mmCIF file of C-alpha atoms and ligand atoms in Angstrom:
data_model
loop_
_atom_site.group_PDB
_atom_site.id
_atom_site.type_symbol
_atom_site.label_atom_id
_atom_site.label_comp_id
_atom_site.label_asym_id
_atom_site.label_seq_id
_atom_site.Cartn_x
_atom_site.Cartn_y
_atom_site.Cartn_z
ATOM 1 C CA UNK A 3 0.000 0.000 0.000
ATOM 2 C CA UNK A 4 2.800 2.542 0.319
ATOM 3 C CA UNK A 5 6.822 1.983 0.210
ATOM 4 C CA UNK A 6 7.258 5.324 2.368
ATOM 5 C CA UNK A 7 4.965 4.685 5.952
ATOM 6 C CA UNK A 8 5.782 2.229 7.619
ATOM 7 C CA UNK A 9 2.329 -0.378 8.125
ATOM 8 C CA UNK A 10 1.562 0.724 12.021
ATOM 9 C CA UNK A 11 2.185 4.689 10.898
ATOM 10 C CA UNK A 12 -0.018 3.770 7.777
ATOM 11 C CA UNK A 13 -2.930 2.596 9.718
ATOM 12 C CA UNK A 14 -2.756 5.191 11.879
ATOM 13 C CA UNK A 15 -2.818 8.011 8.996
ATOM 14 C CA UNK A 16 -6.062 6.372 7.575
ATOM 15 C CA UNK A 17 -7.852 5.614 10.932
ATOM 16 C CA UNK A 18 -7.714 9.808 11.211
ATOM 17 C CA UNK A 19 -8.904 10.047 7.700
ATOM 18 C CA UNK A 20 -12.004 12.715 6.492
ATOM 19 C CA UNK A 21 -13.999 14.027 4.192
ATOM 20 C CA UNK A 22 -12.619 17.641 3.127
ATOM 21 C CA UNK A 23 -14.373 20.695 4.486
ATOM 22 C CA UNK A 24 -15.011 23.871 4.905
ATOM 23 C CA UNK A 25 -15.956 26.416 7.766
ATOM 24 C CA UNK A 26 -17.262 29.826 6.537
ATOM 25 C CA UNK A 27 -16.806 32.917 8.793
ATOM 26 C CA UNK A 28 -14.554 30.514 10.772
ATOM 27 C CA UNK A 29 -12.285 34.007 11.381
ATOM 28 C CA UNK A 30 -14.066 37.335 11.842
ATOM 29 C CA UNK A 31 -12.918 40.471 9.565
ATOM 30 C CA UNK A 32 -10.825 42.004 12.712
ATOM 31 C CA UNK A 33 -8.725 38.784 13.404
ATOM 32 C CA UNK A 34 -7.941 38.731 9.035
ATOM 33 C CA UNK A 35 -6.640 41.796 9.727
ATOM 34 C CA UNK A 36 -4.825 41.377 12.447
ATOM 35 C CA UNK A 37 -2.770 38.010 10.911
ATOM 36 C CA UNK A 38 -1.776 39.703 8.202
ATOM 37 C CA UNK A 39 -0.417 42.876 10.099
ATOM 38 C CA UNK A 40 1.601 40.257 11.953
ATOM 39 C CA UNK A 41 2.426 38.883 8.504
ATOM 40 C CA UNK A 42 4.006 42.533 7.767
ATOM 41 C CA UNK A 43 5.381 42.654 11.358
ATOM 42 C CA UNK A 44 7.798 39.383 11.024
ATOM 43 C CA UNK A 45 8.650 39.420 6.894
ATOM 44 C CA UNK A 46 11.864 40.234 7.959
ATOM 45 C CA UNK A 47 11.979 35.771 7.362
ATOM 46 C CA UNK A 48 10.086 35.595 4.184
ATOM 47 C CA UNK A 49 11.160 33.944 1.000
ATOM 48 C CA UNK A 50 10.066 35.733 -1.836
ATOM 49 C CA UNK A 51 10.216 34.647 -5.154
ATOM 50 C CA UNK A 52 8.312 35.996 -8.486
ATOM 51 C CA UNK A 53 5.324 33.262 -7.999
ATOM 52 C CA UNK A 54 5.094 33.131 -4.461
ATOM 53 C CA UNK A 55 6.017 34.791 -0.839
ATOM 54 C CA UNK A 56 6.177 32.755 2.470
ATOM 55 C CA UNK A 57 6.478 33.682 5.471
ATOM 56 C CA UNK A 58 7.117 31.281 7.760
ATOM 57 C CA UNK A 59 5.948 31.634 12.191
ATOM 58 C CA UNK A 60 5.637 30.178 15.256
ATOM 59 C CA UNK A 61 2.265 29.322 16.954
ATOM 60 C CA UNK A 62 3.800 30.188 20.287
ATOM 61 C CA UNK A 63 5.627 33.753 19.366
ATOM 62 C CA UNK A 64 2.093 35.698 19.691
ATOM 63 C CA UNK A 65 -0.795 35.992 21.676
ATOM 64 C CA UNK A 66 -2.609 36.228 18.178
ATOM 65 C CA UNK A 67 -1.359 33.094 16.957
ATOM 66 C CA UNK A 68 -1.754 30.929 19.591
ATOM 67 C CA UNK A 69 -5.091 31.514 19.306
ATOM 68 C CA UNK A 70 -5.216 31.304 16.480
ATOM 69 C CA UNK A 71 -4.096 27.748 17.309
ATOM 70 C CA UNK A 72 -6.816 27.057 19.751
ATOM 71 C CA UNK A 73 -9.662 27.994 17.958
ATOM 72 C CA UNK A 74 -8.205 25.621 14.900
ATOM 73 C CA UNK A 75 -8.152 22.643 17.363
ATOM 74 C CA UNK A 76 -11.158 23.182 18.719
ATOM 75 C CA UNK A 77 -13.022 21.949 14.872
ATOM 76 C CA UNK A 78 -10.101 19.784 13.748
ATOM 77 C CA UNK A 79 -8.534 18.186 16.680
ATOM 78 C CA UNK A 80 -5.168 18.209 18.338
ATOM 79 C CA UNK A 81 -2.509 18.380 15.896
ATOM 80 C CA UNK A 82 1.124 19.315 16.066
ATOM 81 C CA UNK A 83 3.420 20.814 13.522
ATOM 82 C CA UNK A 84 6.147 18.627 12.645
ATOM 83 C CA UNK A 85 8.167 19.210 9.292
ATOM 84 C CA UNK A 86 7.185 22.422 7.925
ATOM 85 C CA UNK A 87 6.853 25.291 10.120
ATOM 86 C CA UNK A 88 3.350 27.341 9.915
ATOM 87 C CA UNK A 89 3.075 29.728 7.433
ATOM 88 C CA UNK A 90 1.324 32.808 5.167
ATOM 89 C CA UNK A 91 1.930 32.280 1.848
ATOM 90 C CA UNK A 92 1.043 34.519 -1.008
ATOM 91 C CA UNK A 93 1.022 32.966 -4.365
ATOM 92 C CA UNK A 94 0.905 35.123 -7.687
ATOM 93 C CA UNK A 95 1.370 31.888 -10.047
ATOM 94 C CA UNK A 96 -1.385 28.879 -9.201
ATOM 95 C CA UNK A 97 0.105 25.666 -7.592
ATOM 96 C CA UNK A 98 -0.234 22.621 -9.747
ATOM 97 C CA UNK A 99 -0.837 19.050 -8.587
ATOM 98 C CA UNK A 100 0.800 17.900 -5.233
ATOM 99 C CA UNK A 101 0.644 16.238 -2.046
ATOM 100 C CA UNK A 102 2.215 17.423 0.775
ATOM 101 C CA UNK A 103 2.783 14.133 2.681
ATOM 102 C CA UNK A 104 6.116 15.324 3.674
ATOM 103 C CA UNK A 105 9.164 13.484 4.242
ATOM 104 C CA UNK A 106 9.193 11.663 7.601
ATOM 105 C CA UNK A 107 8.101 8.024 7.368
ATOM 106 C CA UNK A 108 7.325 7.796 11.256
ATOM 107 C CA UNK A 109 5.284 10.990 10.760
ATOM 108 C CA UNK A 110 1.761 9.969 11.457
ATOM 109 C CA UNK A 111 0.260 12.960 8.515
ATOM 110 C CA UNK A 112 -2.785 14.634 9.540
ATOM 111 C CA UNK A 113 -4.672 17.689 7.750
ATOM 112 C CA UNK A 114 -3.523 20.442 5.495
ATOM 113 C CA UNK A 115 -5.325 23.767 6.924
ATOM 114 C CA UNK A 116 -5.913 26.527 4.692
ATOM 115 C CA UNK A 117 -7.100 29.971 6.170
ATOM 116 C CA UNK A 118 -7.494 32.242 2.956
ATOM 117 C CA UNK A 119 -7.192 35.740 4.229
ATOM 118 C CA UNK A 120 -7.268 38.236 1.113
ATOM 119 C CA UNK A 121 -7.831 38.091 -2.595
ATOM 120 C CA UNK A 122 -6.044 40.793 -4.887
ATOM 121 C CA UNK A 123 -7.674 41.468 -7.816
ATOM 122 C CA UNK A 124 -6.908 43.383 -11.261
ATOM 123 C CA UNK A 125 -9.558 45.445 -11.289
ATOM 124 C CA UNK A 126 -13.613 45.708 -9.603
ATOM 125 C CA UNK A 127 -14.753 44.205 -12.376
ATOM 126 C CA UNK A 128 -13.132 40.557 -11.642
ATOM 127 C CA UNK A 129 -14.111 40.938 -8.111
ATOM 128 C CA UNK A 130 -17.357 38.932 -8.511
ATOM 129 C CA UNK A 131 -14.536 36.066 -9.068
ATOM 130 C CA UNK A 132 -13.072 34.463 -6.931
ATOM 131 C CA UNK A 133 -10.207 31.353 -6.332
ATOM 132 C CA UNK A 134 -10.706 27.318 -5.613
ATOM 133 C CA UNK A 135 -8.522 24.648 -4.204
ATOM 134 C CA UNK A 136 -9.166 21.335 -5.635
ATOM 135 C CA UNK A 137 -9.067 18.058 -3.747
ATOM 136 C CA UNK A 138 -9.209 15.351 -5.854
ATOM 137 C CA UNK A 139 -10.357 11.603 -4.559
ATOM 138 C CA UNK A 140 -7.332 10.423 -5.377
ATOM 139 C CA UNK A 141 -4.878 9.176 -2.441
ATOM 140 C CA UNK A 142 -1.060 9.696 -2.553
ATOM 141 C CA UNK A 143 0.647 7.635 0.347
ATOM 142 C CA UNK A 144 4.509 7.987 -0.184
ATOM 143 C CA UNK A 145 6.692 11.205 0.117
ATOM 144 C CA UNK A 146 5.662 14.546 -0.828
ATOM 145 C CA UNK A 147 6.021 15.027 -4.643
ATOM 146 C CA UNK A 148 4.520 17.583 -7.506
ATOM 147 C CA UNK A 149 2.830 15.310 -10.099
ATOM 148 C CA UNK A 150 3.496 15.810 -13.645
ATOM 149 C CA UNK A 151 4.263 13.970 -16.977
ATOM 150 C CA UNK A 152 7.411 16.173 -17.167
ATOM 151 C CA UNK A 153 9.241 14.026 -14.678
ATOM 152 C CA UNK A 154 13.158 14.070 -16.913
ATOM 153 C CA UNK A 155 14.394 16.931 -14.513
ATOM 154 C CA UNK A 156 13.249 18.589 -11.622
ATOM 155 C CA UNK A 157 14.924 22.069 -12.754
ATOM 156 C CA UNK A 158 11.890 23.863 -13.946
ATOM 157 C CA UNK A 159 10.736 26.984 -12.474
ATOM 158 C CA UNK A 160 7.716 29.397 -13.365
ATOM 159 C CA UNK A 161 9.638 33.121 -14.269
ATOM 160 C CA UNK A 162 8.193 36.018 -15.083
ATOM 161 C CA UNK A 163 8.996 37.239 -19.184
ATOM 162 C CA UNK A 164 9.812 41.001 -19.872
ATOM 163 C CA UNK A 165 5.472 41.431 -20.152
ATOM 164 C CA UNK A 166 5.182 40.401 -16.715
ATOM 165 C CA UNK A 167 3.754 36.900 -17.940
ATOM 166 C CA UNK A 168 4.812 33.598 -16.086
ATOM 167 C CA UNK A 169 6.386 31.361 -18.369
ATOM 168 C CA UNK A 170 7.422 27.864 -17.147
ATOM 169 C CA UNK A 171 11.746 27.613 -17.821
ATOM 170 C CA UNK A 172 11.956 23.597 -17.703
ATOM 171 C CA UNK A 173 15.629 23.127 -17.768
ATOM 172 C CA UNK A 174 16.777 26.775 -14.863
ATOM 173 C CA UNK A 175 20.706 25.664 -16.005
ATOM 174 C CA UNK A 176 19.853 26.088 -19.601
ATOM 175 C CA UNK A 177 18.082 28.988 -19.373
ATOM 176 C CA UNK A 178 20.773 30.585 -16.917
ATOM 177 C CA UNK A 179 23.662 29.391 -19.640
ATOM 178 C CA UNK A 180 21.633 31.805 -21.781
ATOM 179 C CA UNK A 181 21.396 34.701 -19.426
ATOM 180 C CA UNK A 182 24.554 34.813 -18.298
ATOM 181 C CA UNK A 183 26.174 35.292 -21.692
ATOM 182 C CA UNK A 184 24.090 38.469 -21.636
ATOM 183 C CA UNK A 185 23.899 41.911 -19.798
ATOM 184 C CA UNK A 186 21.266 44.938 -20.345
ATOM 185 C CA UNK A 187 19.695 43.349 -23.063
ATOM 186 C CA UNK A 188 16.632 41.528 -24.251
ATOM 187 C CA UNK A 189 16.765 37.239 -25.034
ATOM 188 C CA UNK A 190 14.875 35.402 -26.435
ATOM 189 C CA UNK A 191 14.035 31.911 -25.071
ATOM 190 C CA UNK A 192 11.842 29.080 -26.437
ATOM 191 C CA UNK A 193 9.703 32.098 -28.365
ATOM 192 C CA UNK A 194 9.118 34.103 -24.928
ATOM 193 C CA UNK A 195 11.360 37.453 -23.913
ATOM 194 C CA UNK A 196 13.164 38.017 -21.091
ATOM 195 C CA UNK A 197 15.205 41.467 -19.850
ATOM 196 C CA UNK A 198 18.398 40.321 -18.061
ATOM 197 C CA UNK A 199 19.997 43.223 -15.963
ATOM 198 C CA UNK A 200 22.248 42.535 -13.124
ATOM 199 C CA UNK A 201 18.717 41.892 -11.031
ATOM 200 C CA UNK A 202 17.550 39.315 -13.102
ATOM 201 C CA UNK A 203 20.714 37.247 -13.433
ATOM 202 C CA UNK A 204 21.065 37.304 -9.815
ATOM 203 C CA UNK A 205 17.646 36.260 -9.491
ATOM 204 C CA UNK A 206 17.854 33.225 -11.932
ATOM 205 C CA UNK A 207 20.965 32.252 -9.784
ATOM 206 C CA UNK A 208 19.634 31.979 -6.923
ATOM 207 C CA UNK A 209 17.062 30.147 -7.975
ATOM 208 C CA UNK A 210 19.503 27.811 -9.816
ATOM 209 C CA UNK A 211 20.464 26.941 -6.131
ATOM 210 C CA UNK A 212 17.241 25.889 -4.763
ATOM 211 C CA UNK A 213 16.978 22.833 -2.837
ATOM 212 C CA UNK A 214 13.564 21.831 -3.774
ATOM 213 C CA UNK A 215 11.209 19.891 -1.214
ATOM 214 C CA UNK A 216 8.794 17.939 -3.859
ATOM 215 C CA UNK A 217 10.179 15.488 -5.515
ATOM 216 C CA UNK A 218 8.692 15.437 -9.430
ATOM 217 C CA UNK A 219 7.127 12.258 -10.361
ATOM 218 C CA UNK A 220 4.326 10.898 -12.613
ATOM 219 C CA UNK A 221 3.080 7.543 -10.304
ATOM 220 C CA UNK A 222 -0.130 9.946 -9.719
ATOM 221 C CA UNK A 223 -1.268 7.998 -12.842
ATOM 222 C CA UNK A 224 -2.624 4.751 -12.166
ATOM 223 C CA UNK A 225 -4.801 4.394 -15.783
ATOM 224 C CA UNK A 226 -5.072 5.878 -18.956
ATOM 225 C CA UNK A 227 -8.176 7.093 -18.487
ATOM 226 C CA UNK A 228 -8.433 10.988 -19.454
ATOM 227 C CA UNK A 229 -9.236 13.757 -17.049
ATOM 228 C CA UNK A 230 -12.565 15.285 -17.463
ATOM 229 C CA UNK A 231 -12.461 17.696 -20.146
ATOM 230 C CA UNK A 232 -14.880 20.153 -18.609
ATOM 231 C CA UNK A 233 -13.447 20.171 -15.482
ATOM 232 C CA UNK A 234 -10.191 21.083 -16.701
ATOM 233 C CA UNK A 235 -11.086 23.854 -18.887
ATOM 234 C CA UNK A 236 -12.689 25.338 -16.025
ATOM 235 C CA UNK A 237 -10.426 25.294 -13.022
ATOM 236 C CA UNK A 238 -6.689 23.734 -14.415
ATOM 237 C CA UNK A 239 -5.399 25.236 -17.638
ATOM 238 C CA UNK A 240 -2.049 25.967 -15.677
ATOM 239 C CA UNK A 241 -1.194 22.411 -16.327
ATOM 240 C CA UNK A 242 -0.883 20.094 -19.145
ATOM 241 C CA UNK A 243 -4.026 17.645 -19.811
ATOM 242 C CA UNK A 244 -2.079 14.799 -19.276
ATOM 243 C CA UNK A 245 -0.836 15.082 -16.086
ATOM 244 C CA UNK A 246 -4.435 15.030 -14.990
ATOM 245 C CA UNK A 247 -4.956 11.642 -16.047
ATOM 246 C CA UNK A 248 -6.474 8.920 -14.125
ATOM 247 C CA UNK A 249 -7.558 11.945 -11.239
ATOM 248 C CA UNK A 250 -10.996 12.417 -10.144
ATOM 249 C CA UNK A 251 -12.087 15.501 -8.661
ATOM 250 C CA UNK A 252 -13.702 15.380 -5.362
ATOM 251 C CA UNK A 253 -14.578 19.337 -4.225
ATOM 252 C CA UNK A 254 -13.893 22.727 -5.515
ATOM 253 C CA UNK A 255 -13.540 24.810 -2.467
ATOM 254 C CA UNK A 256 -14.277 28.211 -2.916
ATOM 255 C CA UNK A 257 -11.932 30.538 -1.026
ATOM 256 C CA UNK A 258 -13.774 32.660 1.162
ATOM 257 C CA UNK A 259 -11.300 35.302 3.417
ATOM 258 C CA UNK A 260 -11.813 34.298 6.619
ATOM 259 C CA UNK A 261 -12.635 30.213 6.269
ATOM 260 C CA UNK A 262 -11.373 27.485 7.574
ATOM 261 C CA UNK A 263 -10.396 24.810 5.210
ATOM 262 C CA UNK A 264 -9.011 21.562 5.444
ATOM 263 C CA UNK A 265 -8.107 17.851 4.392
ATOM 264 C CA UNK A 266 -6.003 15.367 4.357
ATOM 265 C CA UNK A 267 -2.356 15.171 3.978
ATOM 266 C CA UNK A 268 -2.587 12.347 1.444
ATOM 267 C CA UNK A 269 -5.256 13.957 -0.950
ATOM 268 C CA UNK A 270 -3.744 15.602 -4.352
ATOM 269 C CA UNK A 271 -4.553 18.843 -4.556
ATOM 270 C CA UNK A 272 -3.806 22.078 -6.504
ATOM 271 C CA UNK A 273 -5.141 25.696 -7.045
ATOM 272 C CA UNK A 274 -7.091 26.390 -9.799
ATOM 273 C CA UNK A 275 -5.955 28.596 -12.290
ATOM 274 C CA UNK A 276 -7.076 31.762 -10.832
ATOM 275 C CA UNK A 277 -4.823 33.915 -13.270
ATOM 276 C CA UNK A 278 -7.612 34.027 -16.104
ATOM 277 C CA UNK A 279 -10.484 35.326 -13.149
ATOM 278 C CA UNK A 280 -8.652 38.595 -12.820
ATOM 279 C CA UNK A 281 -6.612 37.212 -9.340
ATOM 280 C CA UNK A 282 -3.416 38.525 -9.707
ATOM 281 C CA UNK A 283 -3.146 37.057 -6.148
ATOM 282 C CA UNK A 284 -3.772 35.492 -3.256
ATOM 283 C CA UNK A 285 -3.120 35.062 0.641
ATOM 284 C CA UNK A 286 -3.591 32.406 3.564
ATOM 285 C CA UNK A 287 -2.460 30.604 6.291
ATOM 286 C CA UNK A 288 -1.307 27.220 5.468
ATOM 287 C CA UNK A 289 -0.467 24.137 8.156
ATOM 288 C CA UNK A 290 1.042 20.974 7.586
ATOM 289 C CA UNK A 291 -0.076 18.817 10.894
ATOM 290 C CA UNK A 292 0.251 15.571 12.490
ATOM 291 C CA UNK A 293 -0.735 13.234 15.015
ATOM 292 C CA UNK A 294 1.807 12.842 17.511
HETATM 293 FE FE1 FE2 B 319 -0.548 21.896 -0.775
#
């Protein structure tokens, strides 16, 4: 059943097993406010990168959070925080398909907690919009990995071209080859452009360092049988067709600022592709709990 848990840690990761939900109005329009002013207060620690900014915390270092904490437990249950620390995370670029089942095999995995807190969008128009995660039926009981077809490297990164769009670089060495033979100029790269000043190359450097936590694989398929159609053109354009095969979509949850959201650990999820409903992004709380 899985090569990663062992069979007692397995059993007892599906005896805490639930249907996904959500809790509307879980936080009231004060305490939003107040998380994310502590967001600004401690972003001294973020990591910021063109498609995303975290900014990791500590449940314990304010009154606000530990709360925060209670009030959490109270509709989920005890959990603890084991191998990623609490965070806000802003993304600008939707996630694709993952499962965040981490990388401890005594770790007895537990929820994923979402708290959205605020929606930016482009204009009042696309405000009637608004973002879903998507939990799909299907289970995923080894380490934590990013599921796609594209599984020959695990150097591709989403980078913003010289229009501000975010183009996905598959091979970051290739592409950095490019850039570094280059200074104050534009490139072009696989029919996208891309201005590389000292910024940029720095930027694409860094990156080129990254350690990343998700292992890329494609073992999410377990048939050929295609993704609905329908589905996909409404919520997952961000990501090939065929890395959605053999999935089955189990809810849509709406992001609401101020709900409490949550499932678990071994459920593939992603965003959807909130980019083309006028989101140029969005902000939550996201947990990563266990069972002792
Ligand atoms: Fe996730």
């Amino acid at each position: 059943m899985s090569n990663f848990f062992t069979k007692e840690v397995l059993d007892n990761i599906k005896k805490n097993e639930s249907n996904p939900k959500k809790l509307s109005n879980f936080l009231s329009k004060d305490f939003c406010e107040d998380l994310l002013n502590f967001r600004k207060s401690i972003s001294k620690k973020m990591v910021d990168r063109e498609e995303s900014t975290k900014v990791p915390f500590v449940f314990e270092d304010s009154s606000l959070t530990k709360k925060l904490k209670n009030d959490i437990q109270e509709i989920v249950g005890e959990f603890f925080v084991k191998d990623f620390e609490p965070h806000f995370i802003t993304t600008r670029f939707p996630l694709r398909l993952h499962a965040d089942t981490g990388k401890d095999p005594n770790d007895i995995i537990f929820k994923n907690i979402v708290l959205p807190l605020e929606i930016n969008y482009k204009d009042n128009d696309s405000k009637k919009n608004t973002s879903h995660t998507l939990i799909f039926k299907n289970k995923w009981y080894e380490r934590s990995a990013l599921f796609t077809t594209k599984t020959s490297n695990n150097y591709d990164f989403i980078i913003k071209d010289k229009d501000h769009n975010f183009i996905d670089i598959i091979d970051i060495f290739d592409f950095k080859k490019k850039v570094d033979q280059t200074s104050n100029e534009l490139i072009e790269y696989d029919k996208n452009y891309f201005y590389v000043d000292d910024k940029f190359k720095e930027y694409i450097g860094s990156l080129s360092k990254t350690k990343r936590y998700n292992e890329r694989t494609d073992k999410h398929i377990k048939n050929q049988k295609d993704f609905d159609r329908k589905i996909y053109e409404k919520y997952l354009t961000h990501q090939p067709f065929e890395d959605c095969k053999s999935l089955e979509l189990d809810k849509a949850i709406s992001w609401e600022p101020g709900a409490l959201m949550y499932w678990d650990r071994i459920r593939i999820h992603s965003s959807d592709n909130f980019l083309k409903n006028g989101i140029i992004s969005k902000t939550c709380i996201a947990l990563f709990t266990s069972k002792k």
